[in-house]
PDB file of C-alpha atoms in Angstrom:
ATOM      1  CA  MET A  14      99.989 116.969 105.769  1.00  0.00           C
ATOM      2  CA  SER A  15      99.204 120.571 105.038  1.00  0.00           C
ATOM      3  CA  VAL A  16      96.231 122.675 104.050  1.00  0.00           C
ATOM      4  CA  LYS A  17      96.516 123.796 100.439  1.00  0.00           C
ATOM      5  CA  TYR A  18      95.705 127.402  99.557  1.00  0.00           C
ATOM      6  CA  ARG A  19      95.709 129.716  96.609  1.00  0.00           C
ATOM      7  CA  LEU A  20      95.848 133.494  96.381  1.00  0.00           C
ATOM      8  CA  VAL A  21      92.734 135.331  95.243  1.00  0.00           C
ATOM      9  CA  GLU A  22      92.662 138.975  94.220  1.00  0.00           C
ATOM     10  CA  ARG A  23      89.812 140.841  95.911  1.00  0.00           C
ATOM     11  CA  ASN A  24      88.808 144.407  96.570  1.00  0.00           C
ATOM     12  CA  ASN A  25      90.677 145.884  99.511  1.00  0.00           C
ATOM     13  CA  MET A  26      88.174 146.873 102.206  1.00  0.00           C
ATOM     14  CA  GLY A  27      90.873 148.153 104.596  1.00  0.00           C
ATOM     15  CA  LYS A  28      91.892 151.668 105.493  1.00  0.00           C
ATOM     16  CA  ASP A  29      94.454 151.692 102.666  1.00  0.00           C
ATOM     17  CA  LYS A  30      91.915 150.908  99.924  1.00  0.00           C
ATOM     18  CA  GLU A  31      92.563 154.253  98.196  1.00  0.00           C
ATOM     19  CA  GLU A  32      96.286 153.522  97.769  1.00  0.00           C
ATOM     20  CA  THR A  33      95.832 149.788  97.108  1.00  0.00           C
ATOM     21  CA  PRO A  34      92.360 149.054  95.685  1.00  0.00           C
ATOM     22  CA  LYS A  35      93.016 145.306  95.312  1.00  0.00           C
ATOM     23  CA  LYS A  36      94.921 142.858  97.507  1.00  0.00           C
ATOM     24  CA  LEU A  37      95.736 139.158  97.479  1.00  0.00           C
ATOM     25  CA  TYR A  38      94.095 136.949 100.091  1.00  0.00           C
ATOM     26  CA  ALA A  39      94.546 133.270 100.930  1.00  0.00           C
ATOM     27  CA  GLN A  40      91.700 130.908 100.078  1.00  0.00           C
ATOM     28  CA  PRO A  41      91.737 127.204 100.972  1.00  0.00           C
ATOM     29  CA  VAL A  42      91.732 124.629  98.178  1.00  0.00           C
ATOM     30  CA  TYR A  43      89.854 121.498  99.227  1.00  0.00           C
ATOM     31  CA  SER A  44      90.691 118.220  97.557  1.00  0.00           C
ATOM     32  CA  ASP A  45      87.433 116.416  98.274  1.00  0.00           C
ATOM     33  CA  LEU A  46      84.640 115.893 100.794  1.00  0.00           C
ATOM     34  CA  VAL A  47      84.788 113.175 103.437  1.00  0.00           C
ATOM     35  CA  GLY A  48      81.254 111.809 103.353  1.00  0.00           C
ATOM     36  CA  PHE A  49      79.244 110.744 106.376  1.00  0.00           C
ATOM     37  CA  GLU A  50      79.311 107.105 105.294  1.00  0.00           C
ATOM     38  CA  GLU A  51      83.114 107.191 105.122  1.00  0.00           C
ATOM     39  CA  LEU A  52      83.268 108.632 108.647  1.00  0.00           C
ATOM     40  CA  LEU A  53      80.876 105.934 109.858  1.00  0.00           C
ATOM     41  CA  GLY A  54      83.148 103.302 108.332  1.00  0.00           C
ATOM     42  CA  GLU A  55      86.215 104.765 110.017  1.00  0.00           C
ATOM     43  CA  ILE A  56      84.440 104.881 113.392  1.00  0.00           C
ATOM     44  CA  SER A  57      83.239 101.302 112.990  1.00  0.00           C
ATOM     45  CA  GLU A  58      86.902 100.254 112.590  1.00  0.00           C
ATOM     46  CA  ALA A  59      87.147 100.979 116.335  1.00  0.00           C
ATOM     47  CA  GLY A  60      84.587  98.232 116.971  1.00  0.00           C
ATOM     48  CA  ILE A  61      81.419 100.344 117.130  1.00  0.00           C
ATOM     49  CA  PRO A  62      78.774  99.267 114.598  1.00  0.00           C
ATOM     50  CA  SER A  63      78.028 102.023 112.061  1.00  0.00           C
ATOM     51  CA  ASN A  64      74.256 101.770 112.612  1.00  0.00           C
ATOM     52  CA  GLN A  65      74.765 102.568 116.307  1.00  0.00           C
ATOM     53  CA  VAL A  66      77.028 105.516 115.499  1.00  0.00           C
ATOM     54  CA  LYS A  67      74.464 106.840 113.011  1.00  0.00           C
ATOM     55  CA  GLY A  68      71.697 106.439 115.599  1.00  0.00           C
ATOM     56  CA  VAL A  69      73.681 108.410 118.174  1.00  0.00           C
ATOM     57  CA  MET A  70      74.525 111.144 115.641  1.00  0.00           C
ATOM     58  CA  ASP A  71      70.882 111.460 114.550  1.00  0.00           C
ATOM     59  CA  ARG A  72      69.798 111.750 118.172  1.00  0.00           C
ATOM     60  CA  MET A  73      72.492 114.343 118.938  1.00  0.00           C
ATOM     61  CA  ASN A  74      71.379 116.421 115.955  1.00  0.00           C
ATOM     62  CA  TYR A  75      67.796 116.352 117.268  1.00  0.00           C
ATOM     63  CA  LEU A  76      68.875 117.202 120.833  1.00  0.00           C
ATOM     64  CA  ILE A  77      71.172 120.055 119.801  1.00  0.00           C
ATOM     65  CA  LYS A  78      68.302 121.567 117.802  1.00  0.00           C
ATOM     66  CA  LYS A  79      65.917 121.126 120.749  1.00  0.00           C
ATOM     67  CA  HIS A  80      68.224 122.738 123.311  1.00  0.00           C
ATOM     68  CA  LEU A  81      69.245 125.614 121.034  1.00  0.00           C
ATOM     69  CA  ALA A  82      65.552 126.352 120.446  1.00  0.00           C
ATOM     70  CA  ALA A  83      65.107 126.516 124.230  1.00  0.00           C
ATOM     71  CA  GLY A  84      67.837 129.175 124.440  1.00  0.00           C
ATOM     72  CA  ARG A  85      70.511 126.914 125.853  1.00  0.00           C
ATOM     73  CA  ARG A  86      74.154 126.439 124.933  1.00  0.00           C
ATOM     74  CA  VAL A  87      75.079 122.843 124.182  1.00  0.00           C
ATOM     75  CA  GLN A  88      78.395 121.250 125.092  1.00  0.00           C
ATOM     76  CA  PHE A  89      79.150 118.280 122.843  1.00  0.00           C
ATOM     77  CA  GLY A  90      81.920 116.718 124.920  1.00  0.00           C
ATOM     78  CA  GLU A  91      85.475 117.485 123.861  1.00  0.00           C
ATOM     79  CA  PHE A  92      84.201 118.212 120.354  1.00  0.00           C
ATOM     80  CA  GLY A  93      83.014 121.690 121.329  1.00  0.00           C
ATOM     81  CA  ASN A  94      80.011 123.890 122.089  1.00  0.00           C
ATOM     82  CA  PHE A  95      77.053 125.115 120.053  1.00  0.00           C
ATOM     83  CA  ARG A  96      75.009 128.284 120.610  1.00  0.00           C
ATOM     84  CA  TYR A  97      72.820 130.682 118.710  1.00  0.00           C
ATOM     85  CA  GLY A  98      74.225 133.997 117.520  1.00  0.00           C
ATOM     86  CA  VAL A  99      71.467 136.548 117.083  1.00  0.00           C
ATOM     87  CA  GLY A 100      71.408 139.874 115.268  1.00  0.00           C
ATOM     88  CA  SER A 101      68.636 142.320 114.504  1.00  0.00           C
ATOM     89  CA  THR A 102      67.845 145.591 112.857  1.00  0.00           C
ATOM     90  CA  GLY A 103      67.940 148.481 115.293  1.00  0.00           C
ATOM     91  CA  ALA A 104      65.171 150.533 116.855  1.00  0.00           C
ATOM     92  CA  ALA A 105      65.506 154.066 118.218  1.00  0.00           C
ATOM     93  CA  GLU A 106      63.229 153.360 121.195  1.00  0.00           C
ATOM     94  CA  LYS A 107      62.495 150.106 123.030  1.00  0.00           C
ATOM     95  CA  GLU A 108      58.770 150.502 122.261  1.00  0.00           C
ATOM     96  CA  GLU A 109      59.571 150.415 118.542  1.00  0.00           C
ATOM     97  CA  PHE A 110      61.397 147.095 118.692  1.00  0.00           C
ATOM     98  CA  GLN A 111      59.447 144.075 117.434  1.00  0.00           C
ATOM     99  CA  THR A 112      60.420 140.418 117.402  1.00  0.00           C
ATOM    100  CA  ASN A 113      60.258 140.296 113.588  1.00  0.00           C
ATOM    101  CA  MET A 114      63.275 142.629 113.560  1.00  0.00           C
ATOM    102  CA  ILE A 115      65.423 139.705 114.746  1.00  0.00           C
ATOM    103  CA  LYS A 116      67.302 138.042 111.895  1.00  0.00           C
ATOM    104  CA  ILE A 117      67.570 134.292 111.374  1.00  0.00           C
ATOM    105  CA  PRO A 118      70.068 133.141 114.010  1.00  0.00           C
ATOM    106  CA  ARG A 119      73.452 131.683 113.166  1.00  0.00           C
ATOM    107  CA  ILE A 120      74.610 128.527 114.858  1.00  0.00           C
ATOM    108  CA  ILE A 121      77.995 129.241 116.374  1.00  0.00           C
ATOM    109  CA  PHE A 122      80.356 126.375 117.024  1.00  0.00           C
ATOM    110  CA  SER A 123      83.239 126.864 119.448  1.00  0.00           C
ATOM    111  CA  PRO A 124      85.740 124.015 119.106  1.00  0.00           C
ATOM    112  CA  GLY A 125      87.021 122.078 122.094  1.00  0.00           C
ATOM    113  CA  ALA A 126      90.669 121.738 123.106  1.00  0.00           C
ATOM    114  CA  THR A 127      91.621 119.078 120.525  1.00  0.00           C
ATOM    115  CA  LEU A 128      90.206 121.062 117.585  1.00  0.00           C
ATOM    116  CA  ARG A 129      91.700 124.327 118.894  1.00  0.00           C
ATOM    117  CA  LYS A 130      95.084 122.583 118.936  1.00  0.00           C
ATOM    118  CA  ALA A 131      94.469 121.349 115.373  1.00  0.00           C
ATOM    119  CA  ARG A 132      93.982 124.983 114.304  1.00  0.00           C
ATOM    120  CA  LYS A 133      97.248 126.029 115.951  1.00  0.00           C
ATOM    121  CA  ASP A 134      99.110 123.104 114.377  1.00  0.00           C
ATOM    122  CA  ALA A 135      97.812 123.757 110.840  1.00  0.00           C
ATOM    123  CA  ASN A 136     100.483 123.967 108.125  1.00  0.00           C
ATOM    124  CA  PHE A 137      99.884 125.670 104.800  1.00  0.00           C
ATOM    125  CA  GLU A 138     101.214 125.009 101.321  1.00  0.00           C
ATOM    126  CA  LYS A 139     100.622 127.116  98.207  1.00  0.00           C
ATOM    127  CA  LYS A 140      98.690 125.089  95.630  1.00  0.00           C
ATOM    128  CA  GLU A 141      97.810 127.224  92.626  1.00  0.00           C
ATOM    129  CA  GLU A 142      98.569 130.451  90.876  1.00  0.00           C
ATOM    130  CA  ILE A 143      96.842 133.715  91.710  1.00  0.00           C
ATOM    131  CA  VAL A 144      93.177 133.904  90.781  1.00  0.00           C
ATOM    132  CA  THR A 145      91.844 137.286  89.750  1.00  0.00           C
ATOM    133  CA  LYS A 146      88.271 138.235  90.413  1.00  0.00           C
ATOM    134  CA  ASN A 147      87.475 138.240  86.682  1.00  0.00           C
ATOM    135  CA  ASP A 148      88.729 134.779  85.708  1.00  0.00           C
ATOM    136  CA  GLY A 149      86.982 132.891  88.514  1.00  0.00           C
ATOM    137  CA  GLY A 150      89.716 130.292  88.759  1.00  0.00           C
ATOM    138  CA  GLY A 151      87.736 127.669  86.886  1.00  0.00           C
ATOM    139  CA  ASN A 152      85.346 126.932  89.732  1.00  0.00           C
ATOM    140  CA  GLY A 153      82.186 128.172  88.075  1.00  0.00           C
ATOM    141  CA  GLY A 154      82.850 131.898  88.302  1.00  0.00           C
ATOM    142  CA  GLY A 155      83.548 134.373  91.028  1.00  0.00           C
ATOM    143  CA  ASP A 156      86.191 134.291  93.686  1.00  0.00           C
ATOM    144  CA  ARG A 157      84.196 132.225  96.173  1.00  0.00           C
ATOM    145  CA  PRO A 158      83.834 128.443  96.150  1.00  0.00           C
ATOM    146  CA  GLU A 159      80.491 127.109  95.003  1.00  0.00           C
ATOM    147  CA  ILE A 160      78.387 125.065  97.378  1.00  0.00           C
ATOM    148  CA  GLU A 161      76.805 122.068  95.742  1.00  0.00           C
TER     149      GLU A 161
END
């Protein structure tokens, strides 16, 4: 199987933006969402009851949140690692810096070996015609996918 993509015309933010103000960039085209219940069903096919899998996942979600809040990195087995990524506005002097200058942290996921291999093994296949910034490609407007 391959990951489908389409080309989207966007403003060129590179060094050559004067000569080429717009460029084409790849954007993935997703067919559908695999829901949590579907994943639970697939895991239960291995003989693990779905209610137990859900219980473990709920507990892991709670524990990852707890350990991130304590400033720790969390290794989730071969799946990968989670950590906070923090940014802030700058201060000229250390006395001027205040905690409220820190932005809401991002949660950074670093995939484990199996998922890193999946990235390397990814195949791509062109799905649709070029989408220009003005026509929106029929996904509700704009050149970015909408999050429901």
